[in-house]
Short mmCIF file of C-alpha atoms in Angstrom, two decimals:
data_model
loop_
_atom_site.label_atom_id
_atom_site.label_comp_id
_atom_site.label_asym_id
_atom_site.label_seq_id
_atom_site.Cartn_x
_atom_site.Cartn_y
_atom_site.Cartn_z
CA UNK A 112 -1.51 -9.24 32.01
CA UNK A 113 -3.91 -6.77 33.62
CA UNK A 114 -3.25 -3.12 32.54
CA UNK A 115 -3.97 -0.13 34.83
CA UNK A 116 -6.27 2.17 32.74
CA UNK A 117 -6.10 4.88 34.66
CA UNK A 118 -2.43 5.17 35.05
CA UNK A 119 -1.75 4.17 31.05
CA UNK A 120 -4.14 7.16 30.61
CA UNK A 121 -2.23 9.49 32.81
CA UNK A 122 0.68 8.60 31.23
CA UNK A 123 -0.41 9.09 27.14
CA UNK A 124 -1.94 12.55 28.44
CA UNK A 125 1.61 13.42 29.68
CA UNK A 126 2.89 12.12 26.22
CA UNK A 127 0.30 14.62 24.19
CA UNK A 128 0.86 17.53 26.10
CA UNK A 129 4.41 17.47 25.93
CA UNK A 130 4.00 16.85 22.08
CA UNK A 131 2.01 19.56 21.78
CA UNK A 132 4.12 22.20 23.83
CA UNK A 133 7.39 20.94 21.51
CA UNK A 134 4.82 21.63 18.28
CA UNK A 135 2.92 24.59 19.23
CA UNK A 136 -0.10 22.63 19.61
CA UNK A 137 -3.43 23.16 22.09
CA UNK A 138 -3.65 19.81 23.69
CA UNK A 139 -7.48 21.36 23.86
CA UNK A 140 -7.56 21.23 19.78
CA UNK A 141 -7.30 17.09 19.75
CA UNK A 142 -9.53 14.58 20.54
CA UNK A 143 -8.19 11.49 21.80
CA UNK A 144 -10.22 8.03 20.41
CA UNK A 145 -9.67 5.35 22.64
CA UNK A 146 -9.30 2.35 20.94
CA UNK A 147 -10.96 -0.66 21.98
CA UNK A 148 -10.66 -3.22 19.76
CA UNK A 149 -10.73 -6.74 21.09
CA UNK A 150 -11.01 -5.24 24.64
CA UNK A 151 -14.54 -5.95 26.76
CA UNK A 152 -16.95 -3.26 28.08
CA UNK A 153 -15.39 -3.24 31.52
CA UNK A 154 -12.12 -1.41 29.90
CA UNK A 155 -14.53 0.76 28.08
CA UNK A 156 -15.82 1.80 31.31
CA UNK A 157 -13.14 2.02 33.04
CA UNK A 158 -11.35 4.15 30.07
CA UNK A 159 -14.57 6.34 30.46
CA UNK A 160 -14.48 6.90 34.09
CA UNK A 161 -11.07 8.24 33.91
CA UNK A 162 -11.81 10.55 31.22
CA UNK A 163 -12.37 9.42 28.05
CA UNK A 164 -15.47 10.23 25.87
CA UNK A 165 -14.68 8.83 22.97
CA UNK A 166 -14.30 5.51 21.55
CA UNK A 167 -12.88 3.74 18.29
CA UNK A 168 -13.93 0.27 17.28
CA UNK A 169 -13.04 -1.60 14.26
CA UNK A 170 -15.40 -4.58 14.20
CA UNK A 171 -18.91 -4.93 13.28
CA UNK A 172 -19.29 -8.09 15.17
CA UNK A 173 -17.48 -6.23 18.18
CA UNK A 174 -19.35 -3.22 18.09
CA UNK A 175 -23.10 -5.37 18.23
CA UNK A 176 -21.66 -7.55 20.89
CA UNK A 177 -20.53 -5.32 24.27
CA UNK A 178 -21.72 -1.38 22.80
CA UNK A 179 -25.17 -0.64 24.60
CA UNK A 180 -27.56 0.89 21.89
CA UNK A 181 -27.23 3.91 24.28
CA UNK A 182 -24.34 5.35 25.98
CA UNK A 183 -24.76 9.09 26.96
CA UNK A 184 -21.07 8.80 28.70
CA UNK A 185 -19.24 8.61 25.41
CA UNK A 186 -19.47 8.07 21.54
CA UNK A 187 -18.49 5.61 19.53
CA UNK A 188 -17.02 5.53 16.64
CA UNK A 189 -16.56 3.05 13.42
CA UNK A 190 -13.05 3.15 12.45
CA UNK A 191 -11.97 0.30 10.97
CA UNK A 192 -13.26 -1.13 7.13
CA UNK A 193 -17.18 -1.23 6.75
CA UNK A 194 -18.39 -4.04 4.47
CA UNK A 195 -22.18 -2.54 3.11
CA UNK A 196 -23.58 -5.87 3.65
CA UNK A 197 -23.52 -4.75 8.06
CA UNK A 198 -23.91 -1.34 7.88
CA UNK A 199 -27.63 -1.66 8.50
CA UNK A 200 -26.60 -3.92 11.69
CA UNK A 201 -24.18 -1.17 12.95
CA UNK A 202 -25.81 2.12 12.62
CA UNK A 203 -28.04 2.29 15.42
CA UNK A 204 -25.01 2.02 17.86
CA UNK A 205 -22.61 4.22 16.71
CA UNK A 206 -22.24 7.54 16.35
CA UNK A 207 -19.99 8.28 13.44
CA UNK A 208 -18.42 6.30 10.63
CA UNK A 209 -14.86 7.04 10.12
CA UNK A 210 -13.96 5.21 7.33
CA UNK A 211 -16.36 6.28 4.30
CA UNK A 212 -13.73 5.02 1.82
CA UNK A 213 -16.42 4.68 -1.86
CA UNK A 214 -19.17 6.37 -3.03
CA UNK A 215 -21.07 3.04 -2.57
CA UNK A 216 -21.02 2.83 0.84
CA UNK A 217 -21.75 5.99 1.36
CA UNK A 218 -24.53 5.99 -0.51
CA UNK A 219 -25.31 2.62 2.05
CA UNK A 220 -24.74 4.70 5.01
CA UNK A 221 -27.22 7.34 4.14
CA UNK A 222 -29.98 4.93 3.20
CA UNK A 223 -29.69 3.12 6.72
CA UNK A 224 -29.44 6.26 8.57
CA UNK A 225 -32.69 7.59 7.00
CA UNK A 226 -34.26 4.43 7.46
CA UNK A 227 -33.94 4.80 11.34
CA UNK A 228 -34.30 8.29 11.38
CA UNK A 229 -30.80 8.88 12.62
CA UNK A 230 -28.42 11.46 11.42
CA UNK A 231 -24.98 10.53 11.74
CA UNK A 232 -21.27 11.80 11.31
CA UNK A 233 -18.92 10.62 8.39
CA UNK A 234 -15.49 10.59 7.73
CA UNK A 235 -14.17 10.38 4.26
CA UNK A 236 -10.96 7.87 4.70
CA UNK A 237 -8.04 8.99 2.21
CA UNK A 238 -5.39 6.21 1.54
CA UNK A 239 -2.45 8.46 2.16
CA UNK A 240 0.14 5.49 1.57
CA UNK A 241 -1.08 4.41 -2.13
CA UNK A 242 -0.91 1.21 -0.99
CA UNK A 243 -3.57 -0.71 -3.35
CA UNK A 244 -4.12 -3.62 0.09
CA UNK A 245 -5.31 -0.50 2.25
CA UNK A 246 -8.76 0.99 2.19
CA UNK A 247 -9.51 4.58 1.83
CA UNK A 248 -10.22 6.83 -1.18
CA UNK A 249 -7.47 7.00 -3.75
CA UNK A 250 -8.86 7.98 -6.67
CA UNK A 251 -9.81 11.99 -5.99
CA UNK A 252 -12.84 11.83 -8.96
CA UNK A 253 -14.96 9.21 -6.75
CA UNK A 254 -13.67 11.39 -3.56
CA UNK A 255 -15.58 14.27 -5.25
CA UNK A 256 -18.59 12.50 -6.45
CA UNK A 257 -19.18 11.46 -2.53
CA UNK A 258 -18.67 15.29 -1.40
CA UNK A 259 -20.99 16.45 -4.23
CA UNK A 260 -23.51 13.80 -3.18
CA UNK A 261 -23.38 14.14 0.79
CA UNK A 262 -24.22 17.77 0.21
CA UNK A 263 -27.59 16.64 -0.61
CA UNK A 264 -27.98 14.48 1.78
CA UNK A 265 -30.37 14.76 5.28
CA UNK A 266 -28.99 11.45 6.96
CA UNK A 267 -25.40 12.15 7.33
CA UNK A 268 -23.69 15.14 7.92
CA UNK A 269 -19.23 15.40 6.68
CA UNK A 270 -16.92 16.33 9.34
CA UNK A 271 -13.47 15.57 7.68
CA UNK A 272 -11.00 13.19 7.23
CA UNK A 273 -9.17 10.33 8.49
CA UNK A 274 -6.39 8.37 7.54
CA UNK A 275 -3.83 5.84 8.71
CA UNK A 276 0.00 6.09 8.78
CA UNK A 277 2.29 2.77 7.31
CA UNK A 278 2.45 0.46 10.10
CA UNK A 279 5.84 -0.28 11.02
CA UNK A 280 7.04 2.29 8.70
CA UNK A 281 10.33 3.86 8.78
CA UNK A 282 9.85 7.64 9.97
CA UNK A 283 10.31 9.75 6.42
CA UNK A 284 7.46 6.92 5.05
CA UNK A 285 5.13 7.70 8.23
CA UNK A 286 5.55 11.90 7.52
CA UNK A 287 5.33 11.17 3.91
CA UNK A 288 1.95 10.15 4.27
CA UNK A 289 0.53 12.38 6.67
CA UNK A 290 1.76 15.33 4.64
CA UNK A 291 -0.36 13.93 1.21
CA UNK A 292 -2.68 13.55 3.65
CA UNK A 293 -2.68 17.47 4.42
CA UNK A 294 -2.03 17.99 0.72
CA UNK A 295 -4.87 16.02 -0.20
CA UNK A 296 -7.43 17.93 2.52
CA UNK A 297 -6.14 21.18 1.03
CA UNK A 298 -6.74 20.56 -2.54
CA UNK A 299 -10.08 19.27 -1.72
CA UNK A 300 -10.79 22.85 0.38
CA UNK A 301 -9.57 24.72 -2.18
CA UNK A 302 -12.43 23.26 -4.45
CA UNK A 303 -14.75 23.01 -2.23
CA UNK A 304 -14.66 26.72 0.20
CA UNK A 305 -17.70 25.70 2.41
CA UNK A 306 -16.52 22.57 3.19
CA UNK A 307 -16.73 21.55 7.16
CA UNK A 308 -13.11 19.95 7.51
CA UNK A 309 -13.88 19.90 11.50
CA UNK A 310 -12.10 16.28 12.12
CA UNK A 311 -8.17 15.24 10.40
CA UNK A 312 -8.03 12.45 11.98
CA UNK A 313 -4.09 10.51 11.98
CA UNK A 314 -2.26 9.36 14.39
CA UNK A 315 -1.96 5.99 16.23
CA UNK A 316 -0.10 4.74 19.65
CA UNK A 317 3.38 4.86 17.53
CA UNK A 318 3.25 7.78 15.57
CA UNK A 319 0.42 9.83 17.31
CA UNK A 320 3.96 12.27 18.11
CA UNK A 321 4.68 12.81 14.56
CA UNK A 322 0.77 13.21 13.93
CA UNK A 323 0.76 16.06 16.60
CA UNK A 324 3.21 18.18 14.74
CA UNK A 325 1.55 17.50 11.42
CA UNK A 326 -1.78 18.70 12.22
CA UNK A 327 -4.00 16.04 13.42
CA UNK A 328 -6.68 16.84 15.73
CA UNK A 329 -7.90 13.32 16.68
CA UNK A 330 -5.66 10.37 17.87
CA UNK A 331 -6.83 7.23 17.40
CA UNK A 332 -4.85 5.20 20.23
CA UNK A 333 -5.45 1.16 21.62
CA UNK A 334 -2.32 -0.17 22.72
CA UNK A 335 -1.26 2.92 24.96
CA UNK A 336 -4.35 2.76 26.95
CA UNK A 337 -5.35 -0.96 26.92
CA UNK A 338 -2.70 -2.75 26.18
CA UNK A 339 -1.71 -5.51 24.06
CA UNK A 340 -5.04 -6.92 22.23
CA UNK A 341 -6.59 -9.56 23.90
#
């Protein structure tokens, strides 16, 4: 079934401003990541035209086959699980990684940026939910060891965090995990004063509510916008 962009837009914005005047919140403060994954470049487009200048994807594969190597209108972003074996392939057409989850691929990312003379934005992904089948940093020694080494580093440059609630988790599971989340960031600033913690980035089409009041300042939202994947 064909989805009306434009009016599934008007309606989220609705949603996240009246989240954010129940919360205290500046809707200004939060991004909103439109998420396309499985959707074509016409939705994209469309999603763009009515506002939107930013864009999640999870695929590799997705990303090289409808993202122009240049698109001045928006920026993309990597969001789902990076294997290292495609990060080469992906770099030149996105603007930020997301989901930096291992000192490894980190270490990946930087040596592919450099190689094309691109700097580019990371995200360290924390594993908020312990859960040992979801990716993202869970062991706060190797968390560390990336800070300490992306400090030296030309080719990328840390903007924060991201993270991902339980899926079809009961409420006190989905604030559980936002707040080690926010416990997590803070124990990290604490140690580290200078860090730039500009992104927390939580929140998804059925919790991005709960995520408003908890701090985030990016939404990362599909469904609401697009629609069912295709």
């Amino acid at each position: 079934m064909s989805v009306d962009i434009r009016d599934s837009l008007e309606k989220l914005e609705g949603r996240i401003c009246a989240a954010c005047s129940e919360f205290g919140r500046r809707r200004s403060d939060i991004v909103l990541c439109a998420v396309s994954k499985t959707h074509p470049l016409v939705d994209i487009e469309s999603a763009v035209e009515n506002g939107a200048s930013c864009i999640g994807e999870n695929y590799v594969s997705e990303i090289l086959g409808k993202i122009p190597l240049s698109h001045p209108a928006y920026k993309v972003r990597m969001i789902g699980h990076l294997q290292t074996n495609k990060v080469r392939k992906v770099i030149p057409y996105v603007d930020s990684i997301d989901s930096v989850d291992s000192l490894h691929l980190l270490t990946k990312v930087c040596d592919a940026a450099a190689s094309v003379g691109k700097r580019i934005e990371v995200l360290f992904e924390i594993n908020s939910s312990m859960d040992a089948n979801k990716t993202g940093f869970r062991d706060l020694d190797e968390l560390r060891r990336s800070l300490d080494f992306i400090m030296g580093s030309d080719a990328v440059f840390f903007n924060g965090f991201m993270t991902m609630g339980p899926v079809g988790g009961e409420e006190a599971r989905i604030r559980a995990a936002f707040d080690f989340f926010n416990e997590t960031i803070g124990r990290i600033e604490n140690e580290y004063p200078d860090l730039p913690v500009g992104i927390r980035s939580f929140g998804m089409t059925d919790d991005f509510r709960i995520a408003i009041e908890k701090g985030s300042n990016m939404l990362r939202i599909g469904r609401a916008i697009f629609g069912e994947r295709s």
